[in-house]
Short mmCIF file of C-alpha atoms and ligand atoms in Angstrom, two decimals:
data_model
loop_
_atom_site.label_atom_id
_atom_site.label_comp_id
_atom_site.label_asym_id
_atom_site.label_seq_id
_atom_site.Cartn_x
_atom_site.Cartn_y
_atom_site.Cartn_z
CA UNK X 1 -6.46 -19.47 8.38
CA UNK X 2 -2.71 -17.42 9.18
CA UNK X 3 -2.52 -13.88 9.38
CA UNK X 4 0.49 -13.33 9.84
CA UNK X 5 3.58 -14.87 7.80
CA UNK X 6 7.80 -14.80 8.21
CA UNK X 7 9.97 -13.77 5.07
CA UNK X 8 13.11 -14.07 6.38
CA UNK X 9 13.11 -11.63 9.38
CA UNK X 10 10.79 -10.03 8.25
CA UNK X 11 6.77 -9.61 9.47
CA UNK X 12 3.50 -9.89 6.94
CA UNK X 13 0.36 -9.53 8.12
CA UNK X 14 -3.35 -8.88 7.29
CA UNK X 15 -5.56 -7.41 9.56
CA UNK X 16 -8.82 -6.41 9.13
CA UNK X 17 -9.81 -2.70 9.89
CA UNK X 18 -9.03 1.55 9.25
CA UNK X 19 -5.70 2.29 7.84
CA UNK X 20 -5.59 5.64 9.46
CA UNK X 21 -5.76 3.87 12.83
CA UNK X 22 -2.26 1.95 12.51
CA UNK X 23 0.32 3.28 14.44
CA UNK X 24 2.98 2.38 11.89
CA UNK X 25 6.26 4.72 10.41
CA UNK X 26 4.74 4.73 7.30
CA UNK X 27 1.03 3.94 5.71
CA UNK X 28 0.82 3.38 2.27
CA UNK X 29 -2.46 5.38 0.47
CA UNK X 30 -4.25 4.73 -2.48
CA UNK X 31 -3.43 8.33 -4.58
CA UNK X 32 -4.32 9.36 -8.02
CA UNK X 33 -2.23 11.06 -10.04
CA UNK X 34 -2.77 14.73 -9.00
CA UNK X 35 -1.98 13.67 -5.08
CA UNK X 36 -4.39 16.40 -3.79
CA UNK X 37 -6.51 13.52 -2.16
CA UNK X 38 -10.18 12.08 -3.46
CA UNK X 39 -12.71 9.64 -1.87
CA UNK X 40 -11.70 6.24 -1.03
CA UNK X 41 -8.63 5.59 1.58
CA UNK X 42 -7.37 8.84 0.28
CA UNK X 43 -10.06 10.97 1.61
CA UNK X 44 -10.00 8.81 4.75
CA UNK X 45 -5.99 9.96 4.88
CA UNK X 46 -5.88 13.39 4.09
CA UNK X 47 -8.78 14.04 6.42
CA UNK X 48 -7.06 12.33 9.57
CA UNK X 49 -3.84 14.03 8.91
CA UNK X 50 -5.20 17.69 8.20
CA UNK X 51 -5.33 20.30 6.04
CA UNK X 52 -0.89 20.33 6.01
CA UNK X 53 -0.85 16.86 3.75
CA UNK X 54 -2.50 18.33 1.00
CA UNK X 55 0.14 21.51 0.77
CA UNK X 56 2.74 19.02 1.32
CA UNK X 57 1.57 17.21 -1.76
CA UNK X 58 1.51 20.55 -3.53
CA UNK X 59 5.29 20.64 -2.53
CA UNK X 60 6.13 17.20 -3.62
CA UNK X 61 4.01 18.12 -7.31
CA UNK X 62 6.55 20.61 -8.45
CA UNK X 63 9.12 18.06 -8.41
CA UNK X 64 6.80 15.38 -10.59
CA UNK X 65 7.02 15.87 -14.41
CA UNK X 66 3.72 18.14 -14.66
CA UNK X 67 3.04 17.88 -11.50
CA UNK X 68 1.56 13.92 -11.77
CA UNK X 69 2.99 11.37 -10.17
CA UNK X 70 2.64 8.33 -12.92
CA UNK X 71 0.76 5.30 -12.24
CA UNK X 72 2.71 2.53 -10.13
CA UNK X 73 5.04 5.64 -8.99
CA UNK X 74 5.20 6.29 -5.05
CA UNK X 75 6.21 9.42 -3.08
CA UNK X 76 6.32 10.24 0.32
CA UNK X 77 5.19 13.06 2.78
CA UNK X 78 4.95 13.75 6.32
CA UNK X 79 2.01 12.12 8.18
CA UNK X 80 1.15 15.07 10.36
CA UNK X 81 -1.46 14.35 12.23
CA UNK X 82 -2.20 10.47 12.05
CA UNK X 83 -0.59 7.80 14.24
CA UNK X 84 1.45 6.83 10.54
CA UNK X 85 5.40 9.30 10.77
CA UNK X 86 4.83 9.61 6.95
CA UNK X 87 1.97 8.82 4.15
CA UNK X 88 3.86 7.04 0.81
CA UNK X 89 1.15 8.28 -1.33
CA UNK X 90 0.62 5.37 -4.39
CA UNK X 91 -1.21 5.23 -7.64
CA UNK X 92 -2.29 2.21 -8.94
CA UNK X 93 -3.32 1.06 -11.87
CA UNK X 94 -6.53 1.95 -13.16
CA UNK X 95 -8.85 -2.07 -13.64
CA UNK X 96 -10.13 -1.43 -17.36
CA UNK X 97 -7.74 1.02 -18.54
CA UNK X 98 -4.73 -0.60 -18.53
CA UNK X 99 -5.23 -4.34 -19.15
CA UNK X 100 -2.24 -6.70 -19.58
CA UNK X 101 0.00 -3.90 -18.02
CA UNK X 102 -2.06 -4.32 -14.28
CA UNK X 103 -0.47 -6.37 -12.96
CA UNK X 104 3.09 -4.96 -12.80
CA UNK X 105 1.89 -1.55 -12.18
CA UNK X 106 0.21 -2.94 -9.39
CA UNK X 107 3.39 -4.52 -7.88
CA UNK X 108 5.50 -1.49 -8.27
CA UNK X 109 2.81 0.01 -6.12
CA UNK X 110 4.35 -1.80 -3.34
CA UNK X 111 8.13 -2.15 -4.79
CA UNK X 112 7.99 1.39 -4.81
CA UNK X 113 6.91 1.81 -1.53
CA UNK X 114 8.95 -0.71 0.11
CA UNK X 115 12.05 0.97 -1.87
CA UNK X 116 10.85 4.12 0.11
CA UNK X 117 10.82 2.73 2.66
CA UNK X 118 14.38 1.69 2.82
CA UNK X 119 15.51 4.62 1.56
CA UNK X 120 14.31 6.51 4.67
CA UNK X 121 14.88 4.42 7.01
CA UNK X 122 11.51 2.85 8.17
CA UNK X 123 10.82 -0.07 10.00
CA UNK X 124 7.00 -0.70 9.50
CA UNK X 125 4.58 0.33 6.86
CA UNK X 126 0.72 -0.55 6.61
CA UNK X 127 -0.85 -0.93 3.36
CA UNK X 128 -3.85 -0.43 2.04
CA UNK X 129 -5.72 -2.97 -0.55
CA UNK X 130 -4.35 -0.47 -3.22
CA UNK X 131 -6.98 0.10 -7.03
CA UNK X 132 -9.47 -2.48 -5.21
CA UNK X 133 -11.52 0.37 -4.88
CA UNK X 134 -12.55 2.99 -7.96
CA UNK X 135 -10.30 1.64 -10.01
CA UNK X 136 -11.48 -2.01 -10.36
CA UNK X 137 -9.16 -4.51 -9.42
CA UNK X 138 -10.51 -7.83 -8.71
CA UNK X 139 -10.08 -8.31 -5.13
CA UNK X 140 -8.11 -11.77 -5.62
CA UNK X 141 -6.43 -11.06 -8.56
CA UNK X 142 -5.16 -7.65 -7.17
CA UNK X 143 -4.15 -10.24 -3.43
CA UNK X 144 -2.18 -12.08 -5.01
CA UNK X 145 0.12 -9.84 -7.14
CA UNK X 146 0.19 -7.50 -3.64
CA UNK X 147 1.46 -9.91 -1.53
CA UNK X 148 3.40 -11.68 -4.45
CA UNK X 149 5.07 -8.20 -4.80
CA UNK X 150 5.77 -7.71 -0.75
CA UNK X 151 6.99 -11.27 -0.33
CA UNK X 152 9.38 -11.22 -3.35
CA UNK X 153 10.70 -7.53 -2.58
CA UNK X 154 11.22 -8.68 1.74
CA UNK X 155 12.88 -11.42 0.27
CA UNK X 156 15.78 -9.63 -1.69
CA UNK X 157 15.99 -7.00 1.01
CA UNK X 158 15.43 -8.09 3.59
CA UNK X 159 13.56 -5.36 5.09
CA UNK X 160 11.65 -3.50 6.16
CA UNK X 161 10.67 -5.81 9.52
CA UNK X 162 6.61 -5.32 9.72
CA UNK X 163 4.74 -5.08 6.56
CA UNK X 164 1.04 -4.92 6.97
CA UNK X 165 -2.08 -5.59 5.00
CA UNK X 166 -4.94 -2.90 6.33
CA UNK X 167 -8.14 -4.56 4.72
CA UNK X 168 -11.22 -2.73 5.26
CA UNK X 169 -13.90 -5.49 5.33
CA UNK X 170 -14.50 -8.88 5.65
CA UNK X 171 -14.83 -9.54 1.91
CA UNK X 172 -10.95 -7.67 1.47
CA UNK X 173 -9.75 -9.46 4.39
CA UNK X 174 -11.53 -12.76 2.51
CA UNK X 175 -9.94 -12.68 -0.82
CA UNK X 176 -6.30 -11.66 1.25
CA UNK X 177 -6.36 -14.50 3.45
CA UNK X 178 -7.09 -16.54 0.48
CA UNK X 179 -4.24 -15.24 -2.07
CA UNK X 180 -1.75 -16.13 1.31
CA UNK X 181 -2.30 -19.48 1.70
CA UNK X 182 -0.63 -20.04 -2.09
CA UNK X 183 1.93 -17.40 -1.86
CA UNK X 184 2.87 -18.09 1.41
CA UNK X 185 3.29 -21.94 1.98
CA UNK X 186 3.09 -23.18 5.14
CA UNK X 187 6.30 -23.59 6.69
CA UNK X 188 7.78 -26.76 6.93
CA UNK X 189 6.88 -29.20 9.69
N1 LIG N 1 -8.69 2.28 6.10
C1 LIG N 1 -8.30 0.63 4.96
N2 LIG N 1 -8.74 0.18 3.44
C2 LIG N 1 -9.56 1.53 3.19
C3 LIG N 1 -10.02 2.47 4.09
C4 LIG N 1 -9.63 2.70 4.84
N3 LIG N 1 -9.79 4.11 6.16
N4 LIG N 1 -10.85 3.09 3.09
C5 LIG N 1 -10.89 2.35 2.30
N5 LIG N 1 -10.80 1.39 2.43
C6 LIG N 1 -9.99 0.46 0.92
C7 LIG N 1 -11.28 0.05 -0.02
O1 LIG N 1 -12.35 -0.66 0.61
C8 LIG N 1 -10.31 -0.48 -1.67
O2 LIG N 1 -9.83 -2.21 -0.42
O3 LIG N 1 -8.93 0.99 0.34
C9 LIG N 1 -8.98 -0.16 -1.23
C10 LIG N 1 -9.06 0.70 -1.84
O4 LIG N 1 -10.09 1.97 -2.19
P1 LIG N 1 -9.77 2.86 -2.64
O5 LIG N 1 -9.78 4.05 -1.70
O6 LIG N 1 -11.18 3.51 -3.81
O7 LIG N 1 -8.71 2.88 -3.40
P2 LIG N 1 -8.05 3.18 -5.56
O8 LIG N 1 -9.14 1.59 -5.63
O9 LIG N 1 -6.56 2.49 -5.43
O10 LIG N 1 -8.87 3.68 -6.48
C11 LIG N 1 -8.28 5.47 -6.65
O11 LIG N 1 -10.20 6.60 -5.59
O12 LIG N 1 -9.89 7.94 -4.15
C12 LIG N 1 -9.96 7.50 -5.34
O13 LIG N 1 -7.98 10.07 -4.77
C13 LIG N 1 -8.19 7.94 -5.42
O14 LIG N 1 -8.56 9.00 -7.72
C14 LIG N 1 -8.11 7.61 -6.48
C15 LIG N 1 -8.88 6.33 -6.94
#
């Protein structure tokens, strides 16, 4: 199955791997509202970025109401020891808690991160499968919502030129490949 899709001048690709090794302008983090790290990809990114990352997050928190980032929101920090130049911290929905609002909130993580890329003149971003771990979002549903949000945002804005979904493990990659078949129809012959 194809793993690369064109959306106008932009390219969306699906890869299996560890997002902390990605050499892109920004990697997105599946963070929590407190922004001070956690497990999963959040823990991996903080470990790879070094202690400067949590210090930068503490600074960002000062500008947030109650020091918390709302679900569906995104903030940007430098990437420090990561190859990625920036980290865009997103708070995905806790699937069981958000119910009918979950798809909208998950899509918002992607569109808010892409908005920050445009604001900061970034041309490449890599995303993990936000909310599909601890936050319990079923992979197939999350894949459809995420890829649709990315496709529609790139159609509307035409930038950033490179968007990578970095999936951790074969089952996540397979779910996103299946969703991509629906979201990115095969190019006209
Ligand atoms: N690279 C890419 N993807 C990864 C990596 C990695 N190094 N490590 C984990 N993942 C994947 C998981 O397999 C899952 O598919 O990231 C996806 C998101 O899972 P979580 O990291 O559990 O994030 P999420 O479900 O959004 O829950 C967020 O977990 O770690 C805490 O602080 C975080 O409270 C927040 C919550």
